[in-house]
Amino acid sequence: MTETLPLDPDAAWKAFEARDRHSDGRFVGAVKTTGIYCKPSCPARHPKRENIVFYRTPEEARAAGFRACLRCVPDAVGATGSRCARGRADRGGRGSGAA
């Protein structure tokens, strides 16, 4: 069994503020006032810092009574066939910018 390091709320908040895609899949942030959890790169408006709590996994957030964001779909991070994975495959792995 592997041991996980404790989640640093300040570092997690900084990742949310920066919408850091590299942090997706490492933790989720759950908003107390809406009952929704998101991945760090979610494009939705940021909540107030005092209204967010961080969990290592979507399962932990669901167990605490939160539901997944319909905008960023945090449960699909790393999943085969997710919207992001399909989008990259549709573009042949290239970015969406024009040449």
PDB file of N, CA and C in Angstrom:
ATOM      1  N   MET A   1       0.844  -1.178   0.000  1.00  0.00           N
ATOM      2  CA  MET A   1       0.000   0.000   0.000  1.00  0.00           C
ATOM      3  C   MET A   1       0.891   1.244   0.000  1.00  0.00           C
ATOM      4  N   THR A   2       0.546   2.210  -0.868  1.00  0.00           N
ATOM      5  CA  THR A   2       1.329   3.435  -0.922  1.00  0.00           C
ATOM      6  C   THR A   2       0.687   4.495  -0.052  1.00  0.00           C
ATOM      7  N   GLU A   3       1.519   5.283   0.585  1.00  0.00           N
ATOM      8  CA  GLU A   3       1.049   6.332   1.468  1.00  0.00           C
ATOM      9  C   GLU A   3       0.983   7.640   0.688  1.00  0.00           C
ATOM     10  N   THR A   4      -0.076   8.401   0.855  1.00  0.00           N
ATOM     11  CA  THR A   4      -0.185   9.679   0.168  1.00  0.00           C
ATOM     12  C   THR A   4       0.190  10.803   1.113  1.00  0.00           C
ATOM     13  N   LEU A   5       0.786  11.841   0.561  1.00  0.00           N
ATOM     14  CA  LEU A   5       1.144  13.007   1.351  1.00  0.00           C
ATOM     15  C   LEU A   5      -0.108  13.807   1.665  1.00  0.00           C
ATOM     16  N   PRO A   6      -0.119  14.514   2.783  1.00  0.00           N
ATOM     17  CA  PRO A   6      -1.285  15.329   3.106  1.00  0.00           C
ATOM     18  C   PRO A   6      -1.477  16.427   2.053  1.00  0.00           C
ATOM     19  N   LEU A   7      -2.708  16.775   1.799  1.00  0.00           N
ATOM     20  CA  LEU A   7      -3.038  17.803   0.827  1.00  0.00           C
ATOM     21  C   LEU A   7      -2.837  19.175   1.459  1.00  0.00           C
ATOM     22  N   ASP A   8      -2.025  20.013   0.826  1.00  0.00           N
ATOM     23  CA  ASP A   8      -1.757  21.365   1.313  1.00  0.00           C
ATOM     24  C   ASP A   8      -2.836  22.301   0.760  1.00  0.00           C
ATOM     25  N   PRO A   9      -3.752  22.791   1.591  1.00  0.00           N
ATOM     26  CA  PRO A   9      -4.845  23.635   1.102  1.00  0.00           C
ATOM     27  C   PRO A   9      -4.365  24.918   0.420  1.00  0.00           C
ATOM     28  N   ASP A  10      -3.271  25.498   0.897  1.00  0.00           N
ATOM     29  CA  ASP A  10      -2.767  26.729   0.284  1.00  0.00           C
ATOM     30  C   ASP A  10      -2.238  26.462  -1.127  1.00  0.00           C
ATOM     31  N   ALA A  11      -1.510  25.362  -1.306  1.00  0.00           N
ATOM     32  CA  ALA A  11      -1.007  25.000  -2.635  1.00  0.00           C
ATOM     33  C   ALA A  11      -2.163  24.635  -3.557  1.00  0.00           C
ATOM     34  N   ALA A  12      -3.172  23.943  -3.021  1.00  0.00           N
ATOM     35  CA  ALA A  12      -4.336  23.581  -3.820  1.00  0.00           C
ATOM     36  C   ALA A  12      -5.085  24.837  -4.269  1.00  0.00           C
ATOM     37  N   TRP A  13      -5.233  25.803  -3.385  1.00  0.00           N
ATOM     38  CA  TRP A  13      -5.913  27.048  -3.736  1.00  0.00           C
ATOM     39  C   TRP A  13      -5.147  27.787  -4.837  1.00  0.00           C
ATOM     40  N   LYS A  14      -3.823  27.816  -4.736  1.00  0.00           N
ATOM     41  CA  LYS A  14      -3.014  28.473  -5.776  1.00  0.00           C
ATOM     42  C   LYS A  14      -3.216  27.795  -7.126  1.00  0.00           C
ATOM     43  N   ALA A  15      -3.324  26.463  -7.136  1.00  0.00           N
ATOM     44  CA  ALA A  15      -3.569  25.736  -8.381  1.00  0.00           C
ATOM     45  C   ALA A  15      -4.946  26.108  -8.941  1.00  0.00           C
ATOM     46  N   PHE A  16      -5.942  26.259  -8.069  1.00  0.00           N
ATOM     47  CA  PHE A  16      -7.275  26.670  -8.513  1.00  0.00           C
ATOM     48  C   PHE A  16      -7.243  28.084  -9.078  1.00  0.00           C
ATOM     49  N   GLU A  17      -6.558  28.989  -8.387  1.00  0.00           N
ATOM     50  CA  GLU A  17      -6.474  30.374  -8.858  1.00  0.00           C
ATOM     51  C   GLU A  17      -5.827  30.451 -10.242  1.00  0.00           C
ATOM     52  N   ALA A  18      -4.827  29.609 -10.475  1.00  0.00           N
ATOM     53  CA  ALA A  18      -4.102  29.601 -11.750  1.00  0.00           C
ATOM     54  C   ALA A  18      -4.783  28.735 -12.806  1.00  0.00           C
ATOM     55  N   ARG A  19      -5.844  28.017 -12.409  1.00  0.00           N
ATOM     56  CA  ARG A  19      -6.517  27.052 -13.306  1.00  0.00           C
ATOM     57  C   ARG A  19      -5.479  26.094 -13.899  1.00  0.00           C
ATOM     58  N   ASP A  20      -4.661  25.554 -13.013  1.00  0.00           N
ATOM     59  CA  ASP A  20      -3.524  24.697 -13.378  1.00  0.00           C
ATOM     60  C   ASP A  20      -3.973  23.316 -13.853  1.00  0.00           C
ATOM     61  N   ARG A  21      -3.879  23.071 -15.154  1.00  0.00           N
ATOM     62  CA  ARG A  21      -4.277  21.783 -15.734  1.00  0.00           C
ATOM     63  C   ARG A  21      -3.372  20.636 -15.247  1.00  0.00           C
ATOM     64  N   HIS A  22      -2.150  20.943 -14.860  1.00  0.00           N
ATOM     65  CA  HIS A  22      -1.247  19.907 -14.364  1.00  0.00           C
ATOM     66  C   HIS A  22      -1.719  19.324 -13.030  1.00  0.00           C
ATOM     67  N   SER A  23      -2.567  20.059 -12.330  1.00  0.00           N
ATOM     68  CA  SER A  23      -3.086  19.579 -11.046  1.00  0.00           C
ATOM     69  C   SER A  23      -4.366  18.754 -11.191  1.00  0.00           C
ATOM     70  N   ASP A  24      -4.957  18.761 -12.387  1.00  0.00           N
ATOM     71  CA  ASP A  24      -6.158  17.958 -12.615  1.00  0.00           C
ATOM     72  C   ASP A  24      -5.850  16.492 -12.335  1.00  0.00           C
ATOM     73  N   GLY A  25      -6.738  15.835 -11.618  1.00  0.00           N
ATOM     74  CA  GLY A  25      -6.548  14.437 -11.274  1.00  0.00           C
ATOM     75  C   GLY A  25      -5.800  14.220  -9.973  1.00  0.00           C
ATOM     76  N   ARG A  26      -5.190  15.274  -9.442  1.00  0.00           N
ATOM     77  CA  ARG A  26      -4.459  15.157  -8.172  1.00  0.00           C
ATOM     78  C   ARG A  26      -5.341  15.445  -6.974  1.00  0.00           C
ATOM     79  N   PHE A  27      -6.358  16.286  -7.181  1.00  0.00           N
ATOM     80  CA  PHE A  27      -7.313  16.638  -6.130  1.00  0.00           C
ATOM     81  C   PHE A  27      -8.490  17.347  -6.772  1.00  0.00           C
ATOM     82  N   VAL A  28      -9.541  17.554  -6.010  1.00  0.00           N
ATOM     83  CA  VAL A  28     -10.688  18.346  -6.450  1.00  0.00           C
ATOM     84  C   VAL A  28     -11.004  19.366  -5.367  1.00  0.00           C
ATOM     85  N   GLY A  29     -11.639  20.436  -5.781  1.00  0.00           N
ATOM     86  CA  GLY A  29     -12.090  21.450  -4.838  1.00  0.00           C
ATOM     87  C   GLY A  29     -13.603  21.434  -4.770  1.00  0.00           C
ATOM     88  N   ALA A  30     -14.145  21.423  -3.576  1.00  0.00           N
ATOM     89  CA  ALA A  30     -15.592  21.376  -3.384  1.00  0.00           C
ATOM     90  C   ALA A  30     -16.065  22.689  -2.778  1.00  0.00           C
ATOM     91  N   VAL A  31     -17.095  23.254  -3.379  1.00  0.00           N
ATOM     92  CA  VAL A  31     -17.618  24.546  -2.939  1.00  0.00           C
ATOM     93  C   VAL A  31     -18.786  24.317  -1.980  1.00  0.00           C
ATOM     94  N   LYS A  32     -18.601  24.767  -0.762  1.00  0.00           N
ATOM     95  CA  LYS A  32     -19.599  24.541   0.288  1.00  0.00           C
ATOM     96  C   LYS A  32     -20.945  25.184  -0.029  1.00  0.00           C
ATOM     97  N   THR A  33     -20.937  26.346  -0.667  1.00  0.00           N
ATOM     98  CA  THR A  33     -22.185  27.078  -0.898  1.00  0.00           C
ATOM     99  C   THR A  33     -23.004  26.507  -2.046  1.00  0.00           C
ATOM    100  N   THR A  34     -22.382  25.785  -2.975  1.00  0.00           N
ATOM    101  CA  THR A  34     -23.109  25.233  -4.121  1.00  0.00           C
ATOM    102  C   THR A  34     -23.262  23.721  -4.057  1.00  0.00           C
ATOM    103  N   GLY A  35     -22.396  23.056  -3.270  1.00  0.00           N
ATOM    104  CA  GLY A  35     -22.442  21.607  -3.190  1.00  0.00           C
ATOM    105  C   GLY A  35     -21.809  20.919  -4.386  1.00  0.00           C
ATOM    106  N   ILE A  36     -20.974  21.640  -5.126  1.00  0.00           N
ATOM    107  CA  ILE A  36     -20.359  21.110  -6.349  1.00  0.00           C
ATOM    108  C   ILE A  36     -18.851  21.008  -6.169  1.00  0.00           C
ATOM    109  N   TYR A  37     -18.251  19.941  -6.744  1.00  0.00           N
ATOM    110  CA  TYR A  37     -16.793  19.843  -6.748  1.00  0.00           C
ATOM    111  C   TYR A  37     -16.276  19.928  -8.175  1.00  0.00           C
ATOM    112  N   CYS A  38     -15.087  20.536  -8.310  1.00  0.00           N
ATOM    113  CA  CYS A  38     -14.481  20.804  -9.615  1.00  0.00           C
ATOM    114  C   CYS A  38     -13.020  20.385  -9.632  1.00  0.00           C
ATOM    115  N   LYS A  39     -12.498  20.245 -10.844  1.00  0.00           N
ATOM    116  CA  LYS A  39     -11.058  20.050 -10.997  1.00  0.00           C
ATOM    117  C   LYS A  39     -10.401  21.433 -10.992  1.00  0.00           C
ATOM    118  N   PRO A  40      -9.107  21.502 -10.714  1.00  0.00           N
ATOM    119  CA  PRO A  40      -8.437  22.810 -10.612  1.00  0.00           C
ATOM    120  C   PRO A  40      -8.548  23.693 -11.852  1.00  0.00           C
ATOM    121  N   SER A  41      -8.614  23.118 -13.038  1.00  0.00           N
ATOM    122  CA  SER A  41      -8.651  23.928 -14.254  1.00  0.00           C
ATOM    123  C   SER A  41     -10.056  24.352 -14.671  1.00  0.00           C
ATOM    124  N   CYS A  42     -11.050  24.134 -13.854  1.00  0.00           N
ATOM    125  CA  CYS A  42     -12.431  24.469 -14.206  1.00  0.00           C
ATOM    126  C   CYS A  42     -12.540  25.946 -14.609  1.00  0.00           C
ATOM    127  N   PRO A  43     -13.210  26.218 -15.749  1.00  0.00           N
ATOM    128  CA  PRO A  43     -13.334  27.603 -16.202  1.00  0.00           C
ATOM    129  C   PRO A  43     -14.403  28.417 -15.458  1.00  0.00           C
ATOM    130  N   ALA A  44     -15.150  27.790 -14.568  1.00  0.00           N
ATOM    131  CA  ALA A  44     -16.190  28.507 -13.828  1.00  0.00           C
ATOM    132  C   ALA A  44     -15.569  29.562 -12.910  1.00  0.00           C
ATOM    133  N   ARG A  45     -16.381  30.519 -12.530  1.00  0.00           N
ATOM    134  CA  ARG A  45     -15.933  31.584 -11.622  1.00  0.00           C
ATOM    135  C   ARG A  45     -15.414  30.969 -10.318  1.00  0.00           C
ATOM    136  N   HIS A  46     -14.344  31.532  -9.784  1.00  0.00           N
ATOM    137  CA  HIS A  46     -13.784  31.024  -8.537  1.00  0.00           C
ATOM    138  C   HIS A  46     -14.665  31.373  -7.347  1.00  0.00           C
ATOM    139  N   PRO A  47     -14.791  30.434  -6.415  1.00  0.00           N
ATOM    140  CA  PRO A  47     -15.523  30.744  -5.181  1.00  0.00           C
ATOM    141  C   PRO A  47     -14.634  31.562  -4.244  1.00  0.00           C
ATOM    142  N   LYS A  48     -15.221  32.074  -3.200  1.00  0.00           N
ATOM    143  CA  LYS A  48     -14.419  32.719  -2.160  1.00  0.00           C
ATOM    144  C   LYS A  48     -13.587  31.632  -1.492  1.00  0.00           C
ATOM    145  N   ARG A  49     -12.401  31.976  -1.060  1.00  0.00           N
ATOM    146  CA  ARG A  49     -11.477  31.003  -0.448  1.00  0.00           C
ATOM    147  C   ARG A  49     -12.108  30.302   0.755  1.00  0.00           C
ATOM    148  N   GLU A  50     -12.882  31.024   1.538  1.00  0.00           N
ATOM    149  CA  GLU A  50     -13.462  30.412   2.737  1.00  0.00           C
ATOM    150  C   GLU A  50     -14.589  29.425   2.410  1.00  0.00           C
ATOM    151  N   ASN A  51     -15.038  29.402   1.163  1.00  0.00           N
ATOM    152  CA  ASN A  51     -16.131  28.505   0.773  1.00  0.00           C
ATOM    153  C   ASN A  51     -15.668  27.236   0.064  1.00  0.00           C
ATOM    154  N   ILE A  52     -14.371  26.995  -0.006  1.00  0.00           N
ATOM    155  CA  ILE A  52     -13.878  25.822  -0.723  1.00  0.00           C
ATOM    156  C   ILE A  52     -13.100  24.899   0.211  1.00  0.00           C
ATOM    157  N   VAL A  53     -13.297  23.621   0.004  1.00  0.00           N
ATOM    158  CA  VAL A  53     -12.564  22.595   0.747  1.00  0.00           C
ATOM    159  C   VAL A  53     -12.004  21.628  -0.299  1.00  0.00           C
ATOM    160  N   PHE A  54     -10.834  21.070  -0.034  1.00  0.00           N
ATOM    161  CA  PHE A  54     -10.160  20.223  -1.012  1.00  0.00           C
ATOM    162  C   PHE A  54     -10.172  18.758  -0.596  1.00  0.00           C
ATOM    163  N   TYR A  55     -10.338  17.897  -1.582  1.00  0.00           N
ATOM    164  CA  TYR A  55     -10.323  16.446  -1.382  1.00  0.00           C
ATOM    165  C   TYR A  55      -9.349  15.815  -2.364  1.00  0.00           C
ATOM    166  N   ARG A  56      -8.729  14.730  -1.944  1.00  0.00           N
ATOM    167  CA  ARG A  56      -7.777  14.010  -2.802  1.00  0.00           C
ATOM    168  C   ARG A  56      -8.452  13.415  -4.042  1.00  0.00           C
ATOM    169  N   THR A  57      -9.674  12.922  -3.878  1.00  0.00           N
ATOM    170  CA  THR A  57     -10.344  12.226  -4.978  1.00  0.00           C
ATOM    171  C   THR A  57     -11.789  12.678  -5.104  1.00  0.00           C
ATOM    172  N   PRO A  58     -12.363  12.509  -6.295  1.00  0.00           N
ATOM    173  CA  PRO A  58     -13.789  12.787  -6.447  1.00  0.00           C
ATOM    174  C   PRO A  58     -14.642  11.909  -5.529  1.00  0.00           C
ATOM    175  N   GLU A  59     -14.192  10.685  -5.284  1.00  0.00           N
ATOM    176  CA  GLU A  59     -14.936   9.781  -4.401  1.00  0.00           C
ATOM    177  C   GLU A  59     -15.069  10.365  -2.997  1.00  0.00           C
ATOM    178  N   GLU A  60     -13.989  10.977  -2.492  1.00  0.00           N
ATOM    179  CA  GLU A  60     -14.035  11.597  -1.169  1.00  0.00           C
ATOM    180  C   GLU A  60     -15.025  12.763  -1.151  1.00  0.00           C
ATOM    181  N   ALA A  61     -15.029  13.557  -2.222  1.00  0.00           N
ATOM    182  CA  ALA A  61     -15.949  14.692  -2.301  1.00  0.00           C
ATOM    183  C   ALA A  61     -17.404  14.208  -2.352  1.00  0.00           C
ATOM    184  N   ARG A  62     -17.659  13.153  -3.137  1.00  0.00           N
ATOM    185  CA  ARG A  62     -19.018  12.603  -3.205  1.00  0.00           C
ATOM    186  C   ARG A  62     -19.454  12.051  -1.853  1.00  0.00           C
ATOM    187  N   ALA A  63     -18.536  11.369  -1.163  1.00  0.00           N
ATOM    188  CA  ALA A  63     -18.850  10.811   0.156  1.00  0.00           C
ATOM    189  C   ALA A  63     -19.196  11.916   1.155  1.00  0.00           C
ATOM    190  N   ALA A  64     -18.649  13.116   0.932  1.00  0.00           N
ATOM    191  CA  ALA A  64     -18.935  14.251   1.808  1.00  0.00           C
ATOM    192  C   ALA A  64     -20.211  14.984   1.396  1.00  0.00           C
ATOM    193  N   GLY A  65     -20.880  14.499   0.333  1.00  0.00           N
ATOM    194  CA  GLY A  65     -22.154  15.071  -0.067  1.00  0.00           C
ATOM    195  C   GLY A  65     -22.114  16.036  -1.240  1.00  0.00           C
ATOM    196  N   PHE A  66     -20.976  16.164  -1.913  1.00  0.00           N
ATOM    197  CA  PHE A  66     -20.871  17.059  -3.058  1.00  0.00           C
ATOM    198  C   PHE A  66     -21.169  16.301  -4.350  1.00  0.00           C
ATOM    199  N   ARG A  67     -21.541  17.046  -5.413  1.00  0.00           N
ATOM    200  CA  ARG A  67     -21.771  16.435  -6.719  1.00  0.00           C
ATOM    201  C   ARG A  67     -20.809  17.045  -7.737  1.00  0.00           C
ATOM    202  N   ALA A  68     -20.573  16.331  -8.824  1.00  0.00           N
ATOM    203  CA  ALA A  68     -19.609  16.760  -9.841  1.00  0.00           C
ATOM    204  C   ALA A  68     -20.108  17.964 -10.628  1.00  0.00           C
ATOM    205  N   CYS A  69     -19.196  18.831 -10.971  1.00  0.00           N
ATOM    206  CA  CYS A  69     -19.478  19.983 -11.822  1.00  0.00           C
ATOM    207  C   CYS A  69     -19.821  19.492 -13.228  1.00  0.00           C
ATOM    208  N   LEU A  70     -20.872  20.011 -13.809  1.00  0.00           N
ATOM    209  CA  LEU A  70     -21.261  19.622 -15.161  1.00  0.00           C
ATOM    210  C   LEU A  70     -20.440  20.362 -16.215  1.00  0.00           C
ATOM    211  N   ARG A  71     -19.753  21.416 -15.803  1.00  0.00           N
ATOM    212  CA  ARG A  71     -18.961  22.199 -16.754  1.00  0.00           C
ATOM    213  C   ARG A  71     -17.576  21.597 -16.982  1.00  0.00           C
ATOM    214  N   CYS A  72     -16.875  21.230 -15.903  1.00  0.00           N
ATOM    215  CA  CYS A  72     -15.509  20.707 -16.065  1.00  0.00           C
ATOM    216  C   CYS A  72     -15.438  19.188 -16.003  1.00  0.00           C
ATOM    217  N   VAL A  73     -16.497  18.525 -15.582  1.00  0.00           N
ATOM    218  CA  VAL A  73     -16.605  17.063 -15.519  1.00  0.00           C
ATOM    219  C   VAL A  73     -15.367  16.454 -14.836  1.00  0.00           C
ATOM    220  N   PRO A  74     -15.190  16.718 -13.541  1.00  0.00           N
ATOM    221  CA  PRO A  74     -13.980  16.264 -12.848  1.00  0.00           C
ATOM    222  C   PRO A  74     -13.816  14.749 -12.770  1.00  0.00           C
ATOM    223  N   ASP A  75     -14.905  14.001 -12.891  1.00  0.00           N
ATOM    224  CA  ASP A  75     -14.808  12.544 -12.834  1.00  0.00           C
ATOM    225  C   ASP A  75     -14.197  11.962 -14.101  1.00  0.00           C
ATOM    226  N   ALA A  76     -14.151  12.739 -15.180  1.00  0.00           N
ATOM    227  CA  ALA A  76     -13.635  12.250 -16.460  1.00  0.00           C
ATOM    228  C   ALA A  76     -12.134  12.456 -16.624  1.00  0.00           C
ATOM    229  N   VAL A  77     -11.461  13.068 -15.644  1.00  0.00           N
ATOM    230  CA  VAL A  77     -10.023  13.306 -15.757  1.00  0.00           C
ATOM    231  C   VAL A  77      -9.308  11.971 -15.860  1.00  0.00           C
ATOM    232  N   GLY A  78      -8.592  11.804 -16.953  1.00  0.00           N
ATOM    233  CA  GLY A  78      -7.819  10.579 -17.161  1.00  0.00           C
ATOM    234  C   GLY A  78      -8.639   9.407 -17.647  1.00  0.00           C
ATOM    235  N   ALA A  79      -9.953   9.576 -17.784  1.00  0.00           N
ATOM    236  CA  ALA A  79     -10.801   8.472 -18.222  1.00  0.00           C
ATOM    237  C   ALA A  79     -10.748   8.332 -19.742  1.00  0.00           C
ATOM    238  N   THR A  80     -10.722   7.117 -20.211  1.00  0.00           N
ATOM    239  CA  THR A  80     -10.751   6.866 -21.642  1.00  0.00           C
ATOM    240  C   THR A  80     -12.093   7.304 -22.185  1.00  0.00           C
ATOM    241  N   GLY A  81     -12.050   8.032 -23.279  1.00  0.00           N
ATOM    242  CA  GLY A  81     -13.288   8.474 -23.897  1.00  0.00           C
ATOM    243  C   GLY A  81     -13.870   9.735 -23.295  1.00  0.00           C
ATOM    244  N   SER A  82     -13.117  10.404 -22.429  1.00  0.00           N
ATOM    245  CA  SER A  82     -13.619  11.645 -21.864  1.00  0.00           C
ATOM    246  C   SER A  82     -13.692  12.707 -22.954  1.00  0.00           C
ATOM    247  N   ARG A  83     -14.407  13.791 -22.677  1.00  0.00           N
ATOM    248  CA  ARG A  83     -14.537  14.846 -23.675  1.00  0.00           C
ATOM    249  C   ARG A  83     -13.177  15.387 -24.069  1.00  0.00           C
ATOM    250  N   CYS A  84     -12.272  15.546 -23.122  1.00  0.00           N
ATOM    251  CA  CYS A  84     -10.936  16.067 -23.429  1.00  0.00           C
ATOM    252  C   CYS A  84     -10.163  15.087 -24.297  1.00  0.00           C
ATOM    253  N   ALA A  85     -10.202  13.820 -23.949  1.00  0.00           N
ATOM    254  CA  ALA A  85      -9.471  12.816 -24.722  1.00  0.00           C
ATOM    255  C   ALA A  85     -10.021  12.728 -26.136  1.00  0.00           C
ATOM    256  N   ARG A  86     -11.342  12.792 -26.284  1.00  0.00           N
ATOM    257  CA  ARG A  86     -11.938  12.742 -27.622  1.00  0.00           C
ATOM    258  C   ARG A  86     -11.548  13.975 -28.416  1.00  0.00           C
ATOM    259  N   GLY A  87     -11.539  15.128 -27.776  1.00  0.00           N
ATOM    260  CA  GLY A  87     -11.179  16.366 -28.473  1.00  0.00           C
ATOM    261  C   GLY A  87      -9.766  16.324 -29.004  1.00  0.00           C
ATOM    262  N   ARG A  88      -8.838  15.810 -28.211  1.00  0.00           N
ATOM    263  CA  ARG A  88      -7.449  15.698 -28.677  1.00  0.00           C
ATOM    264  C   ARG A  88      -7.353  14.700 -29.810  1.00  0.00           C
ATOM    265  N   ALA A  89      -8.085  13.611 -29.711  1.00  0.00           N
ATOM    266  CA  ALA A  89      -8.038  12.604 -30.766  1.00  0.00           C
ATOM    267  C   ALA A  89      -8.629  13.160 -32.056  1.00  0.00           C
ATOM    268  N   ASP A  90      -9.707  13.955 -31.940  1.00  0.00           N
ATOM    269  CA  ASP A  90     -10.326  14.535 -33.122  1.00  0.00           C
ATOM    270  C   ASP A  90      -9.403  15.493 -33.842  1.00  0.00           C
ATOM    271  N   ARG A  91      -8.511  16.149 -33.102  1.00  0.00           N
ATOM    272  CA  ARG A  91      -7.581  17.091 -33.700  1.00  0.00           C
ATOM    273  C   ARG A  91      -6.236  16.436 -34.023  1.00  0.00           C
ATOM    274  N   GLY A  92      -6.170  15.141 -33.873  1.00  0.00           N
ATOM    275  CA  GLY A  92      -4.907  14.458 -34.145  1.00  0.00           C
ATOM    276  C   GLY A  92      -3.834  14.805 -33.122  1.00  0.00           C
ATOM    277  N   GLY A  93      -4.265  15.173 -31.892  1.00  0.00           N
ATOM    278  CA  GLY A  93      -3.301  15.478 -30.835  1.00  0.00           C
ATOM    279  C   GLY A  93      -2.782  16.898 -30.910  1.00  0.00           C
ATOM    280  N   ARG A  94      -3.266  17.703 -31.889  1.00  0.00           N
ATOM    281  CA  ARG A  94      -2.802  19.071 -32.050  1.00  0.00           C
ATOM    282  C   ARG A  94      -3.679  20.017 -31.235  1.00  0.00           C
ATOM    283  N   GLY A  95      -3.195  21.216 -31.017  1.00  0.00           N
ATOM    284  CA  GLY A  95      -3.981  22.241 -30.350  1.00  0.00           C
ATOM    285  C   GLY A  95      -5.074  22.736 -31.265  1.00  0.00           C
ATOM    286  N   SER A  96      -5.953  23.563 -30.765  1.00  0.00           N
ATOM    287  CA  SER A  96      -7.092  24.029 -31.546  1.00  0.00           C
ATOM    288  C   SER A  96      -6.801  25.307 -32.298  1.00  0.00           C
ATOM    289  N   GLY A  97      -5.597  25.861 -32.155  1.00  0.00           N
ATOM    290  CA  GLY A  97      -5.264  27.120 -32.826  1.00  0.00           C
ATOM    291  C   GLY A  97      -5.126  26.954 -34.328  1.00  0.00           C
ATOM    292  N   ALA A  98      -5.388  28.028 -35.037  1.00  0.00           N
ATOM    293  CA  ALA A  98      -5.276  27.996 -36.500  1.00  0.00           C
ATOM    294  C   ALA A  98      -3.821  28.102 -36.915  1.00  0.00           C
ATOM    295  N   ALA A  99      -3.493  27.504 -38.033  1.00  0.00           N
ATOM    296  CA  ALA A  99      -2.117  27.528 -38.514  1.00  0.00           C
ATOM    297  C   ALA A  99      -1.829  28.755 -39.311  1.00  0.00           C
TER     298      ALA A  99
END
